[in-house]
Tab-separated table of C-alpha atoms (C1' of nucleotides) in Angstrom:
chain	number	residue	atom	x	y	z
A	227	UNK	CA	-20.104	2.123	-12.996
A	228	UNK	CA	-18.557	5.205	-14.554
A	229	UNK	CA	-15.152	6.764	-13.893
A	230	UNK	CA	-16.080	7.620	-10.328
A	231	UNK	CA	-19.188	5.740	-9.273
A	232	UNK	CA	-22.890	5.362	-9.860
A	233	UNK	CA	-25.235	8.069	-8.689
A	234	UNK	CA	-27.737	6.493	-6.301
A	235	UNK	CA	-31.016	5.926	-8.194
A	236	UNK	CA	-34.410	7.243	-7.210
A	237	UNK	CA	-35.469	3.809	-5.952
A	238	UNK	CA	-32.771	3.874	-3.285
A	239	UNK	CA	-34.331	6.978	-1.745
A	240	UNK	CA	-37.931	5.896	-2.187
A	241	UNK	CA	-37.559	3.009	0.258
A	242	UNK	CA	-40.239	2.955	2.937
A	243	UNK	CA	-37.668	1.925	5.549
A	244	UNK	CA	-35.772	5.092	6.485
A	245	UNK	CA	-33.753	3.221	9.125
A	246	UNK	CA	-32.352	0.840	6.506
A	247	UNK	CA	-31.565	3.734	4.186
A	248	UNK	CA	-29.757	5.468	7.049
A	249	UNK	CA	-27.575	2.404	7.623
A	250	UNK	CA	-27.134	1.877	3.883
A	251	UNK	CA	-25.774	5.383	3.301
A	252	UNK	CA	-22.616	4.598	5.297
A	253	UNK	CA	-19.768	4.170	2.829
A	254	UNK	CA	-21.550	6.053	0.061
A	255	UNK	CA	-19.920	9.234	-1.245
A	256	UNK	CA	-21.608	12.612	-0.778
A	257	UNK	CA	-20.655	14.830	-3.729
A	258	UNK	CA	-21.170	18.585	-3.950
A	259	UNK	CA	-20.755	21.296	-6.538
A	260	UNK	CA	-22.493	23.704	-4.170
A	261	UNK	CA	-20.268	26.695	-3.528
A	262	UNK	CA	-18.797	26.537	-7.022
A	263	UNK	CA	-16.202	23.754	-6.815
A	264	UNK	CA	-16.336	20.002	-6.539
A	265	UNK	CA	-15.862	18.497	-3.089
A	266	UNK	CA	-16.839	15.072	-1.773
A	267	UNK	CA	-16.588	12.848	1.279
A	268	UNK	CA	-17.353	9.306	2.423
A	269	UNK	CA	-20.430	9.168	4.654
A	270	UNK	CA	-19.426	7.790	8.061
A	271	UNK	CA	-22.321	8.724	10.355
A	272	UNK	CA	-26.087	9.151	9.860
A	273	UNK	CA	-29.358	9.376	11.774
A	274	UNK	CA	-32.869	8.329	10.714
A	275	UNK	CA	-35.960	10.464	11.338
A	276	UNK	CA	-39.468	9.187	10.694
A	277	UNK	CA	-42.270	11.681	10.184
A	278	UNK	CA	-45.198	9.569	11.316
A	279	UNK	CA	-44.301	8.126	14.696
A	280	UNK	CA	-41.074	9.798	15.789
A	281	UNK	CA	-41.254	12.737	18.162
A	282	UNK	CA	-37.674	13.722	17.312
A	283	UNK	CA	-38.645	14.469	13.712
A	284	UNK	CA	-39.520	18.013	12.655
A	285	UNK	CA	-42.543	16.608	10.841
A	286	UNK	CA	-43.779	14.597	13.830
A	287	UNK	CA	-47.500	13.997	13.957
A	288	UNK	CA	-47.901	15.277	10.403
A	289	UNK	CA	-46.654	18.771	11.229
A	290	UNK	CA	-46.616	20.662	7.948
A	291	UNK	CA	-45.037	24.116	7.874
A	292	UNK	CA	-42.959	26.196	5.471
A	293	UNK	CA	-39.830	24.596	6.900
A	294	UNK	CA	-40.950	20.970	6.962
A	295	UNK	CA	-42.629	21.071	3.546
A	296	UNK	CA	-39.413	19.841	1.899
A	297	UNK	CA	-39.554	16.636	3.942
A	298	UNK	CA	-42.907	15.821	2.365
A	299	UNK	CA	-41.393	15.989	-1.113
A	300	UNK	CA	-40.271	12.969	-3.133
A	301	UNK	CA	-37.481	10.701	-1.953
A	302	UNK	CA	-34.128	11.916	-3.224
A	303	UNK	CA	-34.552	15.579	-2.295
A	304	UNK	CA	-32.256	17.519	0.035
A	305	UNK	CA	-33.714	18.910	3.263
A	306	UNK	CA	-31.376	21.609	4.578
A	307	UNK	CA	-32.334	23.750	7.553
A	308	UNK	CA	-30.697	26.218	9.893
A	309	UNK	CA	-29.952	24.950	13.387
A	310	UNK	CA	-29.219	27.187	16.391
A	311	UNK	CA	-29.247	30.143	14.035
A	312	UNK	CA	-25.779	29.234	12.777
A	313	UNK	CA	-25.439	25.740	11.364
A	314	UNK	CA	-26.835	24.353	8.132
A	315	UNK	CA	-27.825	20.696	8.543
A	316	UNK	CA	-28.108	18.426	5.512
A	317	UNK	CA	-30.675	15.634	5.266
A	318	UNK	CA	-31.711	13.188	2.574
A	319	UNK	CA	-35.487	12.965	2.111
A	320	UNK	CA	-36.699	9.366	1.734
A	321	UNK	CA	-39.909	7.422	1.059
A	322	UNK	CA	-42.803	8.476	-1.179
A	323	UNK	CA	-44.060	12.018	-1.611
A	324	UNK	CA	-46.321	12.911	1.307
A	325	UNK	CA	-44.379	10.782	3.812
A	326	UNK	CA	-41.884	12.965	5.704
A	327	UNK	CA	-38.926	10.651	6.397
A	328	UNK	CA	-35.312	11.839	6.250
A	329	UNK	CA	-31.729	10.854	7.042
A	330	UNK	CA	-29.440	13.406	8.686
A	331	UNK	CA	-25.852	13.136	7.469
A	332	UNK	CA	-23.703	13.664	10.577
A	333	UNK	CA	-20.115	13.042	9.432
A	334	UNK	CA	-18.049	12.508	6.306
A	335	UNK	CA	-14.410	11.728	5.592
A	336	UNK	CA	-13.028	14.160	2.965
A	337	UNK	CA	-12.219	12.483	-0.354
A	338	UNK	CA	-12.050	15.203	-3.026
A	339	UNK	CA	-11.273	18.923	-2.863
A	340	UNK	CA	-9.385	18.573	0.398
A	341	UNK	CA	-7.601	21.925	0.070
A	342	UNK	CA	-10.860	23.792	-0.476
A	343	UNK	CA	-12.434	21.895	2.413
A	344	UNK	CA	-9.602	22.970	4.724
A	345	UNK	CA	-9.933	26.545	3.523
A	346	UNK	CA	-13.693	26.599	4.117
A	347	UNK	CA	-13.197	25.182	7.601
A	348	UNK	CA	-10.303	27.511	8.354
A	349	UNK	CA	-8.064	24.565	9.240
A	350	UNK	CA	-4.496	23.564	8.387
A	351	UNK	CA	-4.544	19.812	8.934
A	352	UNK	CA	-6.822	17.141	7.541
A	353	UNK	CA	-8.114	15.788	10.826
A	354	UNK	CA	-11.579	14.680	12.043
A	355	UNK	CA	-12.524	18.095	13.445
A	356	UNK	CA	-12.758	19.210	9.814
A	357	UNK	CA	-15.956	17.263	9.091
A	358	UNK	CA	-17.069	15.099	12.041
A	359	UNK	CA	-20.386	16.799	12.781
A	360	UNK	CA	-23.535	17.786	10.879
A	361	UNK	CA	-22.754	21.507	10.913
A	362	UNK	CA	-19.100	20.965	10.057
A	363	UNK	CA	-19.624	18.822	6.991
A	364	UNK	CA	-22.051	21.239	5.349
A	365	UNK	CA	-19.507	24.023	5.787
A	366	UNK	CA	-16.805	21.716	4.386
A	367	UNK	CA	-18.852	20.828	1.300
A	368	UNK	CA	-20.286	24.319	0.744
A	369	UNK	CA	-23.880	23.257	1.443
A	370	UNK	CA	-26.266	25.899	2.820
A	371	UNK	CA	-29.976	26.472	3.282
A	372	UNK	CA	-29.977	27.706	-0.305
A	373	UNK	CA	-29.722	24.029	-1.244
A	374	UNK	CA	-32.956	23.087	0.499
A	375	UNK	CA	-35.112	21.136	-1.930
A	376	UNK	CA	-32.274	20.279	-4.327
A	377	UNK	CA	-32.877	17.102	-6.320
A	378	UNK	CA	-30.142	14.591	-5.450
A	379	UNK	CA	-30.363	13.115	-8.939
A	380	UNK	CA	-29.147	16.432	-10.374
A	381	UNK	CA	-25.613	17.733	-10.725
A	382	UNK	CA	-25.375	20.089	-7.754
A	383	UNK	CA	-25.479	17.647	-4.834
A	384	UNK	CA	-25.693	13.893	-5.228
A	385	UNK	CA	-24.574	10.637	-3.611
A	386	UNK	CA	-22.514	7.921	-5.321
A	387	UNK	CA	-22.107	4.216	-4.789
A	388	UNK	CA	-18.490	3.358	-5.568
A	389	UNK	CA	-18.901	-0.349	-5.107
A	390	UNK	CA	-17.831	-0.214	-1.483
A	391	UNK	CA	-19.877	-1.084	1.587
A	392	UNK	CA	-19.110	-1.560	5.259
A	393	UNK	CA	-19.947	-4.962	6.693
A	394	UNK	CA	-22.499	-5.262	9.486
A	395	UNK	CA	-19.801	-5.756	12.107
A	396	UNK	CA	-18.096	-2.506	11.062
A	397	UNK	CA	-21.266	-0.527	11.853
A	398	UNK	CA	-22.523	0.506	15.284
A	399	UNK	CA	-25.907	1.964	16.226
A	400	UNK	CA	-26.710	4.251	19.171
A	401	UNK	CA	-29.468	6.635	20.219
A	402	UNK	CA	-29.535	9.880	18.270
A	403	UNK	CA	-27.681	12.991	19.423
A	404	UNK	CA	-29.357	16.099	20.805
A	405	UNK	CA	-32.954	14.876	20.800
A	406	UNK	CA	-33.606	14.610	24.523
A	407	UNK	CA	-36.814	16.566	24.017
A	408	UNK	CA	-38.278	13.539	22.193
A	409	UNK	CA	-39.028	11.513	25.343
A	410	UNK	CA	-39.174	7.769	24.678
A	411	UNK	CA	-38.328	8.289	21.010
A	412	UNK	CA	-34.939	9.679	22.031
A	413	UNK	CA	-33.965	6.111	22.960
A	414	UNK	CA	-34.456	4.692	19.470
A	415	UNK	CA	-31.081	3.365	18.197
A	416	UNK	CA	-31.339	5.204	14.908
A	417	UNK	CA	-27.864	6.724	14.773
A	418	UNK	CA	-25.457	4.693	12.648
A	419	UNK	CA	-21.708	5.126	12.552
A	420	UNK	CA	-18.601	3.381	11.317
A	421	UNK	CA	-16.565	1.715	14.060
A	422	UNK	CA	-12.812	2.057	14.248
A	423	UNK	CA	-12.606	5.438	12.558
A	424	UNK	CA	-11.981	8.883	14.000
A	425	UNK	CA	-14.159	10.469	11.327
A	426	UNK	CA	-17.335	10.469	13.430
A	427	UNK	CA	-18.704	12.855	16.051
A	428	UNK	CA	-18.247	12.283	19.759
B	970	DC	C1'	-46.907	40.714	17.840
B	971	DC	C1'	-44.046	38.244	21.317
B	972	DT	C1'	-41.359	34.671	23.312
B	973	DA	C1'	-38.752	30.331	23.880
B	974	DC	C1'	-35.716	27.315	22.094
B	975	DG	C1'	-33.202	24.295	18.931
B	976	DA	C1'	-31.144	17.240	14.952
B	977	DT	C1'	-24.410	22.562	17.068
B	978	DC	C1'	-19.748	24.406	17.296
B	979	DT	C1'	-16.115	27.044	19.191
B	980	DG	C1'	-13.250	29.134	22.456
B	981	DC	C1'	-12.101	29.775	26.965
B	982	DT	C1'	-11.481	28.089	31.882
C	1086	DG	C1'	-16.671	21.378	31.319
C	1087	DC	C1'	-19.338	25.426	30.168
C	1088	DA	C1'	-21.279	29.552	28.133
C	1089	DG	C1'	-22.068	32.337	24.130
C	1090	DA	C1'	-23.124	32.831	19.403
C	1091	DT	C1'	-27.269	33.890	16.432
C	1092	DC	C1'	-31.800	33.669	14.022
C	1093	DG	C1'	-35.509	31.013	11.999
C	1094	DT	C1'	-39.311	28.394	13.479
C	1095	DA	C1'	-43.292	27.195	16.062
C	1096	DG	C1'	-46.715	28.127	19.143
C	1097	DG	C1'	-49.387	31.059	21.947
C	1098	DG	C1'	-51.906	35.740	22.912
DNA sequence: CCTACGATCTGCT
DNA sequence: GCAGATCGTAGGG
């Protein structure tokens, strides 16, 4: 444990159980030097996507394209893509190279660089609307599609364990948001969020 | 080449 | 509650 916390090691990301990693990322701290200044937030909401048997995943059925190629990279890479032509969504690639699993980070609670975060979000008050959504938090932390493929063991974007973890009863799971197109897979309870906090999406 | 639509957010009614 | 923004991606001709 250093002054702040320990950067999550490669083994954490190389787990073959993306659902467990998704749950385990709650309470970890997403740190970013993207955009030129340090900002960070506590992860409060995530979703798991599994490349092999999950219709909601971009890499479903082994789909390999220029966009999804990043998901096939080694665990511990960033997968950032543009959604609805406007929003940059940040994911953590997991599992071994060649297996396209990823965790979408959906909400964070600002921890460092709060003034810059407010400025980037064009907000006055530090309230949930600042970072309670996948498109909002990337704007808050300065993460864009330029960061696609970034190694999360580097010094641009990384995730820290600060010795804190939520207990099982503090965590809820629900179906994922916005994946109605995935049929039966849309029902999988692979969204994880912290209970009793406003810092999550509706 | 052409078209349809999306792992969303904001502002307005 | 709803529509518009805005453009890359994927799939079909």
